[in-house]
CSV table of C-alpha atoms in Angstrom, one decimal:
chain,number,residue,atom,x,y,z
A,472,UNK,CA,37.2,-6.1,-46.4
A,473,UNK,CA,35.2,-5.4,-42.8
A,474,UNK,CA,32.2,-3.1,-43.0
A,475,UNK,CA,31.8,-0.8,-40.9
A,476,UNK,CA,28.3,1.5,-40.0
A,477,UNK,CA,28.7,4.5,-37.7
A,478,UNK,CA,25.4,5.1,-36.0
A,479,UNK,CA,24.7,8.6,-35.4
A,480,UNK,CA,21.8,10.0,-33.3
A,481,UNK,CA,20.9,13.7,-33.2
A,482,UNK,CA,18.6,16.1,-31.7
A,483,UNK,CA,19.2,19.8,-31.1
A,484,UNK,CA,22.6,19.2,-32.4
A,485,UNK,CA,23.6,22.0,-34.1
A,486,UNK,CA,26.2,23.2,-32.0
A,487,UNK,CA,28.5,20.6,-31.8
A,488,UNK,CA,27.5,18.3,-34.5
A,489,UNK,CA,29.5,19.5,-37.3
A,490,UNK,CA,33.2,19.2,-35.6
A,491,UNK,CA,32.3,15.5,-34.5
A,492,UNK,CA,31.2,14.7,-38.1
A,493,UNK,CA,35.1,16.3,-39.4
A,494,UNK,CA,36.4,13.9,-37.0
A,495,UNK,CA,34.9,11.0,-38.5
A,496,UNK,CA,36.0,12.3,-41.8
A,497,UNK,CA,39.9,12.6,-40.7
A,498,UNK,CA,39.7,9.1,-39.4
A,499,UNK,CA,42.4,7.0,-40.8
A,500,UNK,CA,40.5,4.1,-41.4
A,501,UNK,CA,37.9,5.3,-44.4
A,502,UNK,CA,35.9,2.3,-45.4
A,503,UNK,CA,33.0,3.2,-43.1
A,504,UNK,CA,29.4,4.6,-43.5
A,505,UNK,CA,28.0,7.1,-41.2
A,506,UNK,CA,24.2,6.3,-40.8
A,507,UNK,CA,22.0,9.4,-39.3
A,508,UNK,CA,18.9,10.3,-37.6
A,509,UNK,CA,17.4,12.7,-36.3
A,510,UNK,CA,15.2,12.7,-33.5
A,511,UNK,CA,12.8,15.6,-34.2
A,512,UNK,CA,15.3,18.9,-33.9
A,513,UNK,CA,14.1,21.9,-34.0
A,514,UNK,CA,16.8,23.8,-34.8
A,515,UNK,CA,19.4,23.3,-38.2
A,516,UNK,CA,20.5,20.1,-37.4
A,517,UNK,CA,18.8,18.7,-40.3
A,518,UNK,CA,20.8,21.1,-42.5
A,519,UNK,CA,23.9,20.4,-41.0
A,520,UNK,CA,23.0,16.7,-42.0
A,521,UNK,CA,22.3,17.5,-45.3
A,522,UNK,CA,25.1,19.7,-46.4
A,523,UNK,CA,27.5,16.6,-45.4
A,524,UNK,CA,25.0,14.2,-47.3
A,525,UNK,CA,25.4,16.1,-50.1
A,526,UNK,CA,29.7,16.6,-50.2
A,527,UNK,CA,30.1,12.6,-48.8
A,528,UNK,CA,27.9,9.9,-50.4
A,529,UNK,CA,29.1,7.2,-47.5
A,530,UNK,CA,27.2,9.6,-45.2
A,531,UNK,CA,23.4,8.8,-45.2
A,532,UNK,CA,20.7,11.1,-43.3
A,533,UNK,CA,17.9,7.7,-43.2
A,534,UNK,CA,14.9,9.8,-42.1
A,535,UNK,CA,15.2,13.1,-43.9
A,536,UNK,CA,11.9,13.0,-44.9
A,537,UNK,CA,10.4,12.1,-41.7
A,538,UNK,CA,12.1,14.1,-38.5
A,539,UNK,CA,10.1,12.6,-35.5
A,540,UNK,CA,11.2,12.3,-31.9
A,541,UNK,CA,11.0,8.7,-30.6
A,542,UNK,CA,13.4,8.7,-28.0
A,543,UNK,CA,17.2,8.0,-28.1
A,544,UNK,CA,17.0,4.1,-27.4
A,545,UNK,CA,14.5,3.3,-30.5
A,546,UNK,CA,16.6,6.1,-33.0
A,547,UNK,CA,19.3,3.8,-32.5
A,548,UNK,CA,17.9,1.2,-32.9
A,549,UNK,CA,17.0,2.3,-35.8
A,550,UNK,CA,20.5,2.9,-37.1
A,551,UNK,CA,20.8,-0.5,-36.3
A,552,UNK,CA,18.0,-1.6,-38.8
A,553,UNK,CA,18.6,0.0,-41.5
A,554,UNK,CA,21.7,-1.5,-43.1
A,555,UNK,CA,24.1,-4.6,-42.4
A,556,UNK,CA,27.5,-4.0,-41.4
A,557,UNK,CA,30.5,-6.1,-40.2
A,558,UNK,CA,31.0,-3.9,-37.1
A,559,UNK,CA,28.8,-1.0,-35.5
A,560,UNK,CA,30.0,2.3,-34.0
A,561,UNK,CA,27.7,4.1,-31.8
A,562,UNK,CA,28.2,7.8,-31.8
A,563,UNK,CA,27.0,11.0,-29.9
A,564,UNK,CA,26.5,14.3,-32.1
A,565,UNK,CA,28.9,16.5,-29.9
A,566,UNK,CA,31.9,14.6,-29.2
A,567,UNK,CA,35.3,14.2,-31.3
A,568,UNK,CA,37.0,10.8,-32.2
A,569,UNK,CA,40.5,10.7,-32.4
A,570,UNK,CA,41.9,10.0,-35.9
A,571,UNK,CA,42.8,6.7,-35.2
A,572,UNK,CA,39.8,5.5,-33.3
A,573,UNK,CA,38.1,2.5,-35.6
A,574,UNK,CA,41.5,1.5,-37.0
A,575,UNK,CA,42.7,1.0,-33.7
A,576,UNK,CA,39.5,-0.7,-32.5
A,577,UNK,CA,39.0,-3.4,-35.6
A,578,UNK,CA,42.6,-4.1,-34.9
A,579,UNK,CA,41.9,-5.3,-31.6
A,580,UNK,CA,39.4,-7.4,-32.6
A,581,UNK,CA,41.6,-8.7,-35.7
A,582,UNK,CA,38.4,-8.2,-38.0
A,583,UNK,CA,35.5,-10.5,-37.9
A,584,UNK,CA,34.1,-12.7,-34.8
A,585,UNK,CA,31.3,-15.3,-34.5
A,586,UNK,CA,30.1,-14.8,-31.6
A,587,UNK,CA,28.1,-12.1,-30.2
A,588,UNK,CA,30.6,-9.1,-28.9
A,589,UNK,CA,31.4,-6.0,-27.8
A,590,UNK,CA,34.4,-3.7,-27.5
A,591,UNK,CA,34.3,-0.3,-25.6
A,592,UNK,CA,37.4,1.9,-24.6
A,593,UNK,CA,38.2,4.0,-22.1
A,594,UNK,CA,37.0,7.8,-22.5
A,595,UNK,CA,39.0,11.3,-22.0
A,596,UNK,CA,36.4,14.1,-20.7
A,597,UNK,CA,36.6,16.9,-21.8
A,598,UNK,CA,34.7,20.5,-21.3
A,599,UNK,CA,32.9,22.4,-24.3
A,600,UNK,CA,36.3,24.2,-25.8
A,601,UNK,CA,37.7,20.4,-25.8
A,602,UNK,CA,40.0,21.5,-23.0
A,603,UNK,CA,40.6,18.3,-21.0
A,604,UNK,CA,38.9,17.9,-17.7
A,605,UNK,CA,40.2,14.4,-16.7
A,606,UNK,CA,42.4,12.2,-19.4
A,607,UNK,CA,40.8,8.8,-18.4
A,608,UNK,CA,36.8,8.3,-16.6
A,609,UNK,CA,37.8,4.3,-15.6
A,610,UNK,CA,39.2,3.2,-12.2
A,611,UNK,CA,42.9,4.0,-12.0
A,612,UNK,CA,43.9,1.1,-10.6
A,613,UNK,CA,42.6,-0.9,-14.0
A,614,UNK,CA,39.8,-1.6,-14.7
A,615,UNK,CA,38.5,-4.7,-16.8
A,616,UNK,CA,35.3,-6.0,-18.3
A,617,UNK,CA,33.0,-7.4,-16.0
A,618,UNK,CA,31.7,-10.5,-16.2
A,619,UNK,CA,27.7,-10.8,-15.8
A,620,UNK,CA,27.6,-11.1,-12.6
A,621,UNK,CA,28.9,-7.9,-12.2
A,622,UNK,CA,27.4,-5.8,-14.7
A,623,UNK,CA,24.2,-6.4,-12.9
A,624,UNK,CA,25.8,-4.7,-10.2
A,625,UNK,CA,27.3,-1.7,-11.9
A,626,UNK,CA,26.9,-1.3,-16.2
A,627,UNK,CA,30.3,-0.3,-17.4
A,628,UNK,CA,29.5,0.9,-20.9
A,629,UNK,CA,29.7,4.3,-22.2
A,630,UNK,CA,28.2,4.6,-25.8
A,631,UNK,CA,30.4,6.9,-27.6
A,632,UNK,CA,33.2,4.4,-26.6
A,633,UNK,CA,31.7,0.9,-28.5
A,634,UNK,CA,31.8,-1.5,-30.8
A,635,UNK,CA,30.0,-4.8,-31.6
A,636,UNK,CA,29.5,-7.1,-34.6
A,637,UNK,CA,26.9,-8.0,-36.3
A,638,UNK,CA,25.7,-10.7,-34.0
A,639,UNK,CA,25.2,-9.0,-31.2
A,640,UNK,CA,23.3,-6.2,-33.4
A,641,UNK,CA,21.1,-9.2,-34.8
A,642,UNK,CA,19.7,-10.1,-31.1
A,643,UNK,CA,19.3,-6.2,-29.9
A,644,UNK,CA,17.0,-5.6,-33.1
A,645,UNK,CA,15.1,-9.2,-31.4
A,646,UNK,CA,14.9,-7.3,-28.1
A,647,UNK,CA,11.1,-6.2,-28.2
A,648,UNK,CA,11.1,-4.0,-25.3
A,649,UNK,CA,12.8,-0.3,-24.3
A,650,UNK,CA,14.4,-1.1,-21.1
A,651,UNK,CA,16.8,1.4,-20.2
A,652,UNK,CA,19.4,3.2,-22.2
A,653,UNK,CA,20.4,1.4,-25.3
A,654,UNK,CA,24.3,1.4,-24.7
A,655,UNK,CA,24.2,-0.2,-21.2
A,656,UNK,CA,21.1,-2.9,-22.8
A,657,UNK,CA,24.1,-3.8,-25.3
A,658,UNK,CA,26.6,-4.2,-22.7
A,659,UNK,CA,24.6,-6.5,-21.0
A,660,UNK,CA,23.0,-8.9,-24.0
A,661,UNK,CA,26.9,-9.0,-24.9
A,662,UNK,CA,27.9,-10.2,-21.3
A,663,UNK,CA,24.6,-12.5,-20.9
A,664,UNK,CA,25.2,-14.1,-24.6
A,665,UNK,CA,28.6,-13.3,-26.1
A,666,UNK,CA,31.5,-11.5,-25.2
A,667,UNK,CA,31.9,-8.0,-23.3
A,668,UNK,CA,35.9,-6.4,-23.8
A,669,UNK,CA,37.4,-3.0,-22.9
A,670,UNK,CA,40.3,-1.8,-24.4
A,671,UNK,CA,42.7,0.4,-22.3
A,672,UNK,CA,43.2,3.3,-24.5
A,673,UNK,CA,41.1,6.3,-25.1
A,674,UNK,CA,40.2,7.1,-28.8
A,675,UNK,CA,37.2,9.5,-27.6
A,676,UNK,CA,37.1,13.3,-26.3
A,677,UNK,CA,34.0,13.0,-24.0
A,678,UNK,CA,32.3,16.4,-24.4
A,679,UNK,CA,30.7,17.6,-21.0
A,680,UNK,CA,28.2,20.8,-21.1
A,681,UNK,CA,25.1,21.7,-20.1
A,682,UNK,CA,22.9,20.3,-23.0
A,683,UNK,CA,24.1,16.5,-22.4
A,684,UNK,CA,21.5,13.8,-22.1
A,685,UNK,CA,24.0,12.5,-20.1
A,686,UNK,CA,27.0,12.9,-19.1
A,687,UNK,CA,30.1,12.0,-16.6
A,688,UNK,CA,28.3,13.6,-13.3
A,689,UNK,CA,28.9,12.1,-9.3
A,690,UNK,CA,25.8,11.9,-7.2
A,691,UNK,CA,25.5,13.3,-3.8
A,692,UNK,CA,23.8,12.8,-0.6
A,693,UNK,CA,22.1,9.6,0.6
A,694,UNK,CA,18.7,9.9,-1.3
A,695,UNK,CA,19.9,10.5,-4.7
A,696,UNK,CA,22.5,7.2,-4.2
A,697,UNK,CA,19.5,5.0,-3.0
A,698,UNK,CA,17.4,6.7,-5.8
A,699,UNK,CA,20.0,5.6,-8.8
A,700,UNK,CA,21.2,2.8,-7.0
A,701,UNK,CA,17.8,0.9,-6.9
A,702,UNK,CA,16.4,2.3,-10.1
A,703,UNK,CA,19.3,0.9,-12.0
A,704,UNK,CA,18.6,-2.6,-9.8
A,705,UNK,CA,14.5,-2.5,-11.3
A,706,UNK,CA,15.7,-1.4,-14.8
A,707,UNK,CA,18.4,-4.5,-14.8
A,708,UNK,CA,16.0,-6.8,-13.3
A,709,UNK,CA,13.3,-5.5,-15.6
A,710,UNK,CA,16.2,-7.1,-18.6
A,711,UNK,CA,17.2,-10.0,-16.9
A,712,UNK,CA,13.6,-11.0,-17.3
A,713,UNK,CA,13.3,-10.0,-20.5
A,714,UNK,CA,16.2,-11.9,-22.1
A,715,UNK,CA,15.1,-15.1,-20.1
A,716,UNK,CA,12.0,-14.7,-21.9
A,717,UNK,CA,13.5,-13.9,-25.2
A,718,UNK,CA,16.8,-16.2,-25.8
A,719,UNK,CA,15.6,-19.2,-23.8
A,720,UNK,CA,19.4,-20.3,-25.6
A,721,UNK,CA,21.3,-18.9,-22.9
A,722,UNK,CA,23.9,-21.2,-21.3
A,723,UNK,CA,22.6,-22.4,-18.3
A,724,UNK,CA,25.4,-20.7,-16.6
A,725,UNK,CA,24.3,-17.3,-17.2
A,726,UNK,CA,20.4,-18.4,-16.9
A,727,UNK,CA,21.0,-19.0,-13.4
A,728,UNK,CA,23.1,-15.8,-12.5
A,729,UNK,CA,20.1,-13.8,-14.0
A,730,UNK,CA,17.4,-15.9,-12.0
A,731,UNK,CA,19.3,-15.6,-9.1
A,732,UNK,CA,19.6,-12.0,-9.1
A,733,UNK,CA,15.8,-11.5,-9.5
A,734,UNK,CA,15.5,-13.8,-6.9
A,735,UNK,CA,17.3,-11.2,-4.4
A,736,UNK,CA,14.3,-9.0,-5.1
A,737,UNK,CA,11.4,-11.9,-3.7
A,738,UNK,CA,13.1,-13.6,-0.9
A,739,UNK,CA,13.8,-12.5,2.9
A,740,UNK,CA,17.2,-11.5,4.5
A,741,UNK,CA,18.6,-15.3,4.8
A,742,UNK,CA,17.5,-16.1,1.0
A,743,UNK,CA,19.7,-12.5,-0.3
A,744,UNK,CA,22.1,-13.5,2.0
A,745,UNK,CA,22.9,-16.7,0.7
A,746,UNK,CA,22.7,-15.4,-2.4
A,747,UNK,CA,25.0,-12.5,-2.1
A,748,UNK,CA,27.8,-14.7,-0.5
A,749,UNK,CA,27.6,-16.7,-3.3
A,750,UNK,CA,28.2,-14.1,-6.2
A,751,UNK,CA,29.9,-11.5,-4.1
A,752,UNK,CA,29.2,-8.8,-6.5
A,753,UNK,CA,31.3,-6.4,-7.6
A,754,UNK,CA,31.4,-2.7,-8.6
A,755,UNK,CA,34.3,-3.0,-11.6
A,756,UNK,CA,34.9,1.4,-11.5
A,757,UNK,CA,34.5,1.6,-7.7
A,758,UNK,CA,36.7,-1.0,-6.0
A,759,UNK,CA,36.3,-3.1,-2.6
A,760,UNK,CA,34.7,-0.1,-0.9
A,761,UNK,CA,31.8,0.4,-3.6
A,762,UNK,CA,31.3,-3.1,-3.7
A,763,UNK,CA,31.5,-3.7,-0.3
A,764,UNK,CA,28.3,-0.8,0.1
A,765,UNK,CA,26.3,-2.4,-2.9
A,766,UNK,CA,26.4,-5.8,-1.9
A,767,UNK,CA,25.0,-4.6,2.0
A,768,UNK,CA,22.2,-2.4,-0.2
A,769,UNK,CA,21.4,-5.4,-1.7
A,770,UNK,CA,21.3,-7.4,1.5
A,771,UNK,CA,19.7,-4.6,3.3
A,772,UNK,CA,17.1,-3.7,0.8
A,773,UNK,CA,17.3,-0.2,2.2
A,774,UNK,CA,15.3,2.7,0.2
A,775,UNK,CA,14.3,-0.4,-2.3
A,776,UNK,CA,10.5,0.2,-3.3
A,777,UNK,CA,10.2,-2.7,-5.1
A,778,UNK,CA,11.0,-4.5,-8.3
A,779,UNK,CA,7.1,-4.8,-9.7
């Protein structure tokens, strides 16, 4: 039978936690373990945890006895870590799964893979009464995985919406250093040394309120889209780097669309030119438009500060 850990990350969850946490319990499939921790609340999220320790003995609450913030990326990480599993669920403490979200989602994958993967659907948003604010968050006119290429561009990955094996789980917990949020640094070890796949169904009710870390927001003005654009540009060259250094195993394929991409960051306006009419990078949720404007940021270098 596939095994199956839910990882669960809280902090000042109280509000929302315990309807997500039915929802995993009304799920059809019911051979899975829901792995918890919290992140140093301060208010009764710990009890909340508890009380469903206590009535459910696949639900585990790993740090009960020591509630300390370390920061979203390393609690889930820890998750990770504690136990092995066939497949891994990551989780946010105030949405709701659909009943028939991880039956649905091993079937896709047809139980076990060997190579490093991950699945992710699509997402419905909703507002803080569930009442549905858009049915689907991905590009209308379909949208599809992106290959590595393109994830550097634009990281399609949405947490409460994966999936991966135990593979890919077994070269995150390698991964030394932080760098960025931990869904998106899954997304692209999975396109850099496995598989990356979206399924085109929506098994998630996206909560958006006022208490997300984050959430399904739209930038405005010229500043803040420089700001996220090139911060997002440092943070994936900062992994590029980092799993150069760290799975010198890559194919050389993807070895050389990672080098070349830090490259675009050290060379003048013919060197990122040739560069960019060679990968003509893609935004996979924006379409020719998007695309069009991040490939002449990235041949520009406009409002970049530098990749250090």
């Amino acid at each position: 039978m596939v095994t199956v850990n839910i990882l669960l990350s809280t902090y000042n969850g109280e509000k929302y936690l315990a309807e997500q946490i039915e929802s995993i319990l009304n799920q059809t499939f019911k051979g899975w373990t829901l792995l918890i921790r919290d992140d140093g609340s301060s208010d009764g999220t710990s009890e909340i945890i508890k009380g469903y320790e206590s009535k459910d003995d696949r639900i585990k609450f790993i740090n009960k006895n020591k509630i300390e913030n370390i920061g979203i990326h390393k609690s889930f990480k820890s998750l990770a870590k504690f136990s092995d599993a066939d497949w891994y669920f990551l989780c946010d403490q105030d949405d709701v799964w659909l009943p028939n979200k991880i039956e649905n989602m091993l079937n896709y994958t047809e139980g076990k893979s060997e190579e490093a993967k991950l699945v992710y659907s699509d997402l419905t948003t909703v507002d803080s009464n569930l009442n549905i604010i858009s049915e689907r968050i991905r590009n209308s006119k379909g949208h599809e995985a992106p290959i590595l290429k393109n994830y550097l561009l634009q990281p399609t990955v949405t947490g409460c919406a994966v999936m991966f094996n135990r593979n890919l789980r077994n070269y995150w917990l390698l991964e030394k250093k932080i760098i960025g949020l931990h869904d998106s640094m899954l997304g692209f070890l999975a396109a850099s040394l496995g598989s990356l796949e979206f399924i085109n169904e929506s098994y998630t009710l996206y909560r958006q309120h006022s208490e997300n870390v984050v959430g399904s927001s739209t930038l405005s003005g010229i500043h803040a889209i420089l700001q996220s654009f090139w911060g997002q540009n440092q943070v994936m060259n900062a992994r590029a780097y980092d799993i150069l250094e760290t799975f010198p195993s890559i194919s050389d394929k993807n070895k050389k669309v990672l080098k070349e991409f830090i490259k675009l960051n050290h060379v003048g306006l013919l060197g990122r030119f040739k560069v960019i009419i060679k990968y003509r990078y893609r935004y996979s949720l924006g379409g020719k438009l998007y695309s069009l404007f991040g490939n002449l940021l990235l041949l520009s270098n406009i409002g970049n500060k530098g990749v250090k």
